[in-house]
Amino acid sequence: MRVPKAGAAAAVIGLALTATGCGGDDGPQGTLSVGIKFDAPGVGYREPGGTFSGFDVDVATYIAKELGYKPEQISFKKVDSSDRELLLQYNEVKFVAASYSISDKRKEKVDFAGPYFTAHQDLLVRAGDNSITKAEDLNNKELCSVTGSTSAQNVKQTLAPKASLLELQTHSECIVALEEGRVAAMTTDNSILAGYAARKENAGKFKLIGLSLSNESYGIGIKKGNKDLQAQVNAALKKMVQDGSWDAAVKKNFGSANFKHDPAPQITTGS
């Protein structure tokens, strides 16, 4: 969850238009461009070898299959929180699956399918630290989050006003700071925290506190007005839950983190 930066987003779009031309997809025989996160293990992550992993990747791949595309026809494009709307508006991607929380403000610019997942703001601490069981325990301690994060501000302003906030550019930098003991906790959506905790290299190092400091309903972002695609994606999401693929994807991406996730949410968009 990050505050949009219009200038940076515009620059990203300019580069994307130069590099890729018209974008979008050419139908079932062409390429389907999908926007995902590249730096959120368990959610959307570009592995060192160039492959992709994460719950959003699995959801996007399932949707693509239902739209008639094979996995090799999918072109995953990196999106940051600040440029998701613009990528859709400029047809650089057909849809966005990138921990994209549905909100009234965002619905002014794009349409959503879903929701397909419910996340909550939580805290990640070192595995052996039992001093933090609630947000208020962060008072007089260091808290890390990405620059401009609404998660950190929620803690700082309302839950633990005496906490010291360390803002870094990426979640990965916060993980390093937490492991090195420079901060007592890291905060963002629990899905992202669980993804980091579930990485093999992090086994046994971290634990989620299990708080629900906010409610985030993840939706699939679609260009404004594309009701046909919205209906198709909603149908795919419903089928994914019904045939067990949704549960399998959750277990695959978050299981080793002992992540207590919410059940699949009811589809509320497009009605």
Tab-separated table of C-alpha atoms in Angstrom:
chain	number	residue	atom	x	y	z
A	1	MET	CA	0.000	0.000	0.000
A	2	ARG	CA	1.773	3.127	-1.223
A	3	VAL	CA	0.878	6.724	-1.945
A	4	PRO	CA	0.751	7.345	-5.773
A	5	LYS	CA	3.448	9.526	-7.310
A	6	ALA	CA	2.011	10.969	-10.506
A	7	GLY	CA	5.303	12.214	-11.894
A	8	ALA	CA	7.081	8.897	-11.495
A	9	ALA	CA	4.100	7.029	-12.890
A	10	ALA	CA	4.003	9.239	-15.975
A	11	ALA	CA	7.687	8.592	-16.585
A	12	VAL	CA	7.121	4.846	-16.322
A	13	ILE	CA	4.294	5.037	-18.845
A	14	GLY	CA	6.420	7.069	-21.237
A	15	LEU	CA	9.179	4.472	-21.155
A	16	ALA	CA	6.686	1.630	-21.480
A	17	LEU	CA	5.059	3.190	-24.534
A	18	THR	CA	8.430	3.694	-26.176
A	19	ALA	CA	9.546	0.136	-25.455
A	20	THR	CA	6.400	-1.811	-26.248
A	21	GLY	CA	4.325	0.218	-28.704
A	22	CYS	CA	0.584	-0.393	-28.603
A	23	GLY	CA	0.586	-3.004	-25.812
A	24	GLY	CA	-2.482	-5.016	-24.846
A	25	ASP	CA	-3.130	-8.405	-26.449
A	26	ASP	CA	-3.989	-9.726	-29.897
A	27	GLY	CA	-6.617	-12.218	-28.789
A	28	PRO	CA	-6.265	-15.901	-27.907
A	29	GLN	CA	-3.650	-16.389	-30.671
A	30	GLY	CA	-1.496	-13.512	-29.453
A	31	THR	CA	0.036	-12.366	-26.179
A	32	LEU	CA	-1.859	-11.429	-23.040
A	33	SER	CA	-0.148	-8.653	-21.082
A	34	VAL	CA	-0.772	-8.801	-17.341
A	35	GLY	CA	0.496	-6.408	-14.676
A	36	ILE	CA	1.933	-7.935	-11.490
A	37	LYS	CA	4.336	-7.015	-8.710
A	38	PHE	CA	7.913	-8.196	-9.240
A	39	ASP	CA	9.153	-7.662	-5.660
A	40	ALA	CA	6.530	-9.239	-3.394
A	41	PRO	CA	7.423	-12.893	-2.617
A	42	GLY	CA	4.347	-15.068	-2.252
A	43	VAL	CA	2.232	-12.472	-4.061
A	44	GLY	CA	4.060	-11.445	-7.230
A	45	TYR	CA	7.770	-12.107	-7.611
A	46	ARG	CA	10.299	-12.345	-10.441
A	47	GLU	CA	12.682	-15.151	-9.574
A	48	PRO	CA	16.428	-14.786	-10.327
A	49	GLY	CA	16.060	-17.097	-13.347
A	50	GLY	CA	13.343	-14.925	-14.874
A	51	THR	CA	10.333	-17.064	-13.951
A	52	PHE	CA	7.445	-15.735	-11.879
A	53	SER	CA	5.849	-16.955	-8.666
A	54	GLY	CA	3.196	-15.883	-6.203
A	55	PHE	CA	-0.517	-16.037	-5.474
A	56	ASP	CA	-1.320	-13.175	-7.871
A	57	VAL	CA	0.682	-14.953	-10.582
A	58	ASP	CA	-1.342	-18.128	-10.048
A	59	VAL	CA	-4.609	-16.186	-10.089
A	60	ALA	CA	-3.600	-14.328	-13.250
A	61	THR	CA	-2.546	-17.577	-14.952
A	62	TYR	CA	-5.883	-19.204	-14.082
A	63	ILE	CA	-7.811	-16.209	-15.433
A	64	ALA	CA	-5.722	-16.281	-18.610
A	65	LYS	CA	-6.536	-19.979	-19.088
A	66	GLU	CA	-10.244	-19.246	-18.789
A	67	LEU	CA	-9.831	-16.472	-21.377
A	68	GLY	CA	-8.239	-18.971	-23.760
A	69	TYR	CA	-4.531	-18.306	-23.235
A	70	LYS	CA	-1.775	-20.787	-22.488
A	71	PRO	CA	0.861	-19.954	-19.844
A	72	GLU	CA	3.486	-19.319	-22.533
A	73	GLN	CA	1.226	-16.668	-24.089
A	74	ILE	CA	1.228	-14.535	-20.928
A	75	SER	CA	3.563	-11.539	-20.803
A	76	PHE	CA	3.953	-10.383	-17.195
A	77	LYS	CA	4.785	-6.696	-16.843
A	78	LYS	CA	6.106	-5.035	-13.727
A	79	VAL	CA	3.742	-2.610	-12.029
A	80	ASP	CA	4.308	-0.405	-9.019
A	81	SER	CA	1.511	0.789	-6.767
A	82	SER	CA	1.729	4.255	-8.310
A	83	ASP	CA	1.272	3.292	-11.969
A	84	ARG	CA	-1.417	0.617	-12.023
A	85	GLU	CA	-4.196	2.923	-13.241
A	86	LEU	CA	-2.060	4.423	-16.001
A	87	LEU	CA	-0.947	1.047	-17.338
A	88	LEU	CA	-4.605	0.108	-17.761
A	89	GLN	CA	-5.600	3.455	-19.246
A	90	TYR	CA	-2.807	3.271	-21.846
A	91	ASN	CA	-3.610	-0.374	-22.725
A	92	GLU	CA	-0.152	-1.503	-21.638
A	93	VAL	CA	-1.781	-4.436	-19.820
A	94	LYS	CA	-5.122	-6.190	-20.211
A	95	PHE	CA	-5.588	-6.521	-16.467
A	96	VAL	CA	-3.677	-6.002	-13.233
A	97	ALA	CA	-3.272	-8.604	-10.478
A	98	ALA	CA	-0.951	-6.878	-8.038
A	99	SER	CA	-2.282	-6.772	-4.452
A	100	TYR	CA	-4.608	-4.097	-5.861
A	101	SER	CA	-6.985	-3.063	-3.065
A	102	ILE	CA	-10.453	-2.063	-4.241
A	103	SER	CA	-11.416	1.465	-3.176
A	104	ASP	CA	-13.988	4.053	-4.228
A	105	LYS	CA	-11.223	6.456	-5.239
A	106	ARG	CA	-9.593	3.895	-7.527
A	107	LYS	CA	-12.955	2.921	-9.020
A	108	GLU	CA	-13.184	6.446	-10.406
A	109	LYS	CA	-10.348	5.538	-12.801
A	110	VAL	CA	-10.595	1.767	-13.339
A	111	ASP	CA	-13.053	-1.086	-12.967
A	112	PHE	CA	-12.431	-4.108	-10.771
A	113	ALA	CA	-13.321	-7.775	-10.875
A	114	GLY	CA	-13.476	-9.688	-7.617
A	115	PRO	CA	-12.491	-9.357	-4.885
A	116	TYR	CA	-10.428	-12.541	-4.909
A	117	PHE	CA	-8.492	-12.159	-1.645
A	118	THR	CA	-8.815	-10.330	1.676
A	119	ALA	CA	-5.628	-9.101	3.313
A	120	HIS	CA	-5.048	-7.247	6.564
A	121	GLN	CA	-2.255	-4.990	7.689
A	122	ASP	CA	-0.037	-6.914	10.090
A	123	LEU	CA	3.388	-6.848	11.713
A	124	LEU	CA	6.368	-9.077	10.995
A	125	VAL	CA	8.955	-9.569	13.751
A	126	ARG	CA	11.943	-11.820	14.367
A	127	ALA	CA	10.958	-15.355	15.314
A	128	GLY	CA	12.401	-15.170	18.837
A	129	ASP	CA	10.915	-11.781	19.725
A	130	ASN	CA	7.983	-12.117	22.125
A	131	SER	CA	7.918	-8.470	23.183
A	132	ILE	CA	5.473	-7.414	20.453
A	133	THR	CA	1.968	-8.855	20.489
A	134	LYS	CA	-0.011	-5.744	19.503
A	135	ALA	CA	0.629	-2.510	17.630
A	136	GLU	CA	0.904	-0.464	20.823
A	137	ASP	CA	4.013	-2.462	21.761
A	138	LEU	CA	5.855	-0.596	19.012
A	139	ASN	CA	5.920	2.591	21.077
A	140	ASN	CA	9.555	3.615	21.601
A	141	LYS	CA	10.679	0.998	19.054
A	142	GLU	CA	11.751	1.138	15.415
A	143	LEU	CA	9.227	0.231	12.707
A	144	CYS	CA	10.085	-0.254	9.030
A	145	SER	CA	7.894	0.177	5.970
A	146	VAL	CA	8.338	1.271	2.383
A	147	THR	CA	8.514	4.986	1.632
A	148	GLY	CA	5.072	6.582	1.530
A	149	SER	CA	3.351	3.546	3.022
A	150	THR	CA	-0.119	4.093	4.427
A	151	SER	CA	0.515	1.033	6.621
A	152	ALA	CA	3.282	2.770	8.523
A	153	GLN	CA	1.285	5.955	8.893
A	154	ASN	CA	-1.648	3.997	10.300
A	155	VAL	CA	0.595	2.638	13.056
A	156	LYS	CA	2.465	5.887	13.610
A	157	GLN	CA	-0.574	8.159	13.740
A	158	THR	CA	-3.200	6.058	15.466
A	159	LEU	CA	-1.828	2.883	17.037
A	160	ALA	CA	1.698	3.571	18.275
A	161	PRO	CA	2.414	7.315	18.013
A	162	LYS	CA	5.731	6.989	19.853
A	163	ALA	CA	7.134	4.470	17.368
A	164	SER	CA	10.136	5.561	15.305
A	165	LEU	CA	9.527	5.099	11.596
A	166	LEU	CA	12.253	3.949	9.204
A	167	GLU	CA	11.127	4.319	5.590
A	168	LEU	CA	13.063	2.401	2.923
A	169	GLN	CA	12.499	2.052	-0.809
A	170	THR	CA	11.583	-1.642	-0.917
A	171	HIS	CA	10.130	-4.364	1.261
A	172	SER	CA	13.324	-6.347	0.736
A	173	GLU	CA	15.340	-3.580	2.405
A	174	CYS	CA	12.983	-3.679	5.385
A	175	ILE	CA	13.451	-7.447	5.672
A	176	VAL	CA	17.212	-6.966	5.836
A	177	ALA	CA	16.827	-4.238	8.463
A	178	LEU	CA	14.590	-6.514	10.525
A	179	GLU	CA	16.954	-9.469	10.274
A	180	GLU	CA	19.916	-7.300	11.266
A	181	GLY	CA	18.060	-5.954	14.294
A	182	ARG	CA	17.963	-2.344	13.109
A	183	VAL	CA	14.173	-2.344	13.495
A	184	ALA	CA	11.817	-4.259	15.767
A	185	ALA	CA	9.099	-4.873	13.175
A	186	MET	CA	8.020	-4.429	9.590
A	187	THR	CA	4.480	-3.587	8.503
A	188	THR	CA	2.452	-3.990	5.300
A	189	ASP	CA	-0.304	-6.364	4.082
A	190	ASN	CA	-0.137	-9.754	5.791
A	191	SER	CA	-0.080	-11.507	2.409
A	192	ILE	CA	3.212	-9.816	1.519
A	193	LEU	CA	4.672	-10.438	4.983
A	194	ALA	CA	3.667	-14.102	4.800
A	195	GLY	CA	5.288	-14.361	1.397
A	196	TYR	CA	8.608	-13.127	2.739
A	197	ALA	CA	8.397	-15.378	5.792
A	198	ALA	CA	7.681	-18.370	3.547
A	199	ARG	CA	10.821	-17.954	1.415
A	200	LYS	CA	13.265	-20.826	1.900
A	201	GLU	CA	16.098	-18.479	2.813
A	202	ASN	CA	13.922	-16.984	5.576
A	203	ALA	CA	12.773	-20.270	7.129
A	204	GLY	CA	12.516	-19.914	10.912
A	205	LYS	CA	13.685	-16.292	10.934
A	206	PHE	CA	10.412	-14.364	11.165
A	207	LYS	CA	6.828	-14.622	12.369
A	208	LEU	CA	3.598	-12.731	11.754
A	209	ILE	CA	1.897	-11.309	14.836
A	210	GLY	CA	-1.546	-12.069	13.402
A	211	LEU	CA	-3.176	-8.646	13.679
A	212	SER	CA	-5.868	-7.116	11.492
A	213	LEU	CA	-4.954	-3.447	11.477
A	214	SER	CA	-6.851	-2.803	8.227
A	215	ASN	CA	-8.967	-4.639	5.670
A	216	GLU	CA	-7.741	-4.833	2.069
A	217	SER	CA	-9.929	-6.465	-0.603
A	218	TYR	CA	-7.727	-7.368	-3.572
A	219	GLY	CA	-9.377	-6.983	-6.977
A	220	ILE	CA	-8.354	-7.504	-10.583
A	221	GLY	CA	-7.905	-4.087	-12.186
A	222	ILE	CA	-9.522	-3.657	-15.619
A	223	LYS	CA	-9.734	-0.674	-17.951
A	224	LYS	CA	-12.736	1.507	-17.170
A	225	GLY	CA	-15.833	0.474	-19.088
A	226	ASN	CA	-14.744	-3.017	-20.158
A	227	LYS	CA	-17.764	-4.796	-18.698
A	228	ASP	CA	-17.367	-7.895	-20.870
A	229	LEU	CA	-13.875	-8.568	-19.527
A	230	GLN	CA	-15.054	-7.823	-15.987
A	231	ALA	CA	-17.767	-10.475	-16.322
A	232	GLN	CA	-15.310	-13.001	-17.786
A	233	VAL	CA	-12.784	-12.442	-14.999
A	234	ASN	CA	-15.460	-12.692	-12.311
A	235	ALA	CA	-16.592	-16.002	-13.806
A	236	ALA	CA	-12.994	-17.265	-13.785
A	237	LEU	CA	-12.499	-16.252	-10.150
A	238	LYS	CA	-15.692	-18.030	-9.096
A	239	LYS	CA	-14.606	-21.176	-10.926
A	240	MET	CA	-11.136	-21.018	-9.333
A	241	VAL	CA	-12.718	-21.132	-5.891
A	242	GLN	CA	-15.230	-23.840	-6.794
A	243	ASP	CA	-12.715	-26.294	-8.280
A	244	GLY	CA	-10.245	-25.982	-5.390
A	245	SER	CA	-7.543	-24.120	-7.325
A	246	TRP	CA	-7.863	-21.060	-5.073
A	247	ASP	CA	-7.168	-23.046	-1.899
A	248	ALA	CA	-4.292	-24.855	-3.599
A	249	ALA	CA	-2.721	-21.540	-4.619
A	250	VAL	CA	-2.985	-20.158	-1.088
A	251	LYS	CA	-1.363	-23.272	0.376
A	252	LYS	CA	1.382	-23.285	-2.249
A	253	ASN	CA	2.384	-19.651	-1.727
A	254	PHE	CA	1.724	-19.059	1.984
A	255	GLY	CA	1.538	-22.483	3.608
A	256	SER	CA	5.035	-22.618	5.111
A	257	ALA	CA	4.460	-19.281	6.856
A	258	ASN	CA	1.560	-20.661	8.924
A	259	PHE	CA	-0.539	-17.862	7.451
A	260	LYS	CA	-4.093	-17.731	8.808
A	261	HIS	CA	-5.857	-16.348	5.762
A	262	ASP	CA	-9.487	-15.373	5.309
A	263	PRO	CA	-11.684	-17.645	3.190
A	264	ALA	CA	-12.251	-16.687	-0.437
A	265	PRO	CA	-14.434	-13.557	-0.504
A	266	GLN	CA	-17.737	-13.231	-2.331
A	267	ILE	CA	-17.616	-11.504	-5.706
A	268	THR	CA	-19.183	-8.059	-5.291
A	269	THR	CA	-18.144	-6.220	-8.481
A	270	GLY	CA	-19.977	-6.046	-11.773
A	271	SER	CA	-23.458	-6.550	-10.344
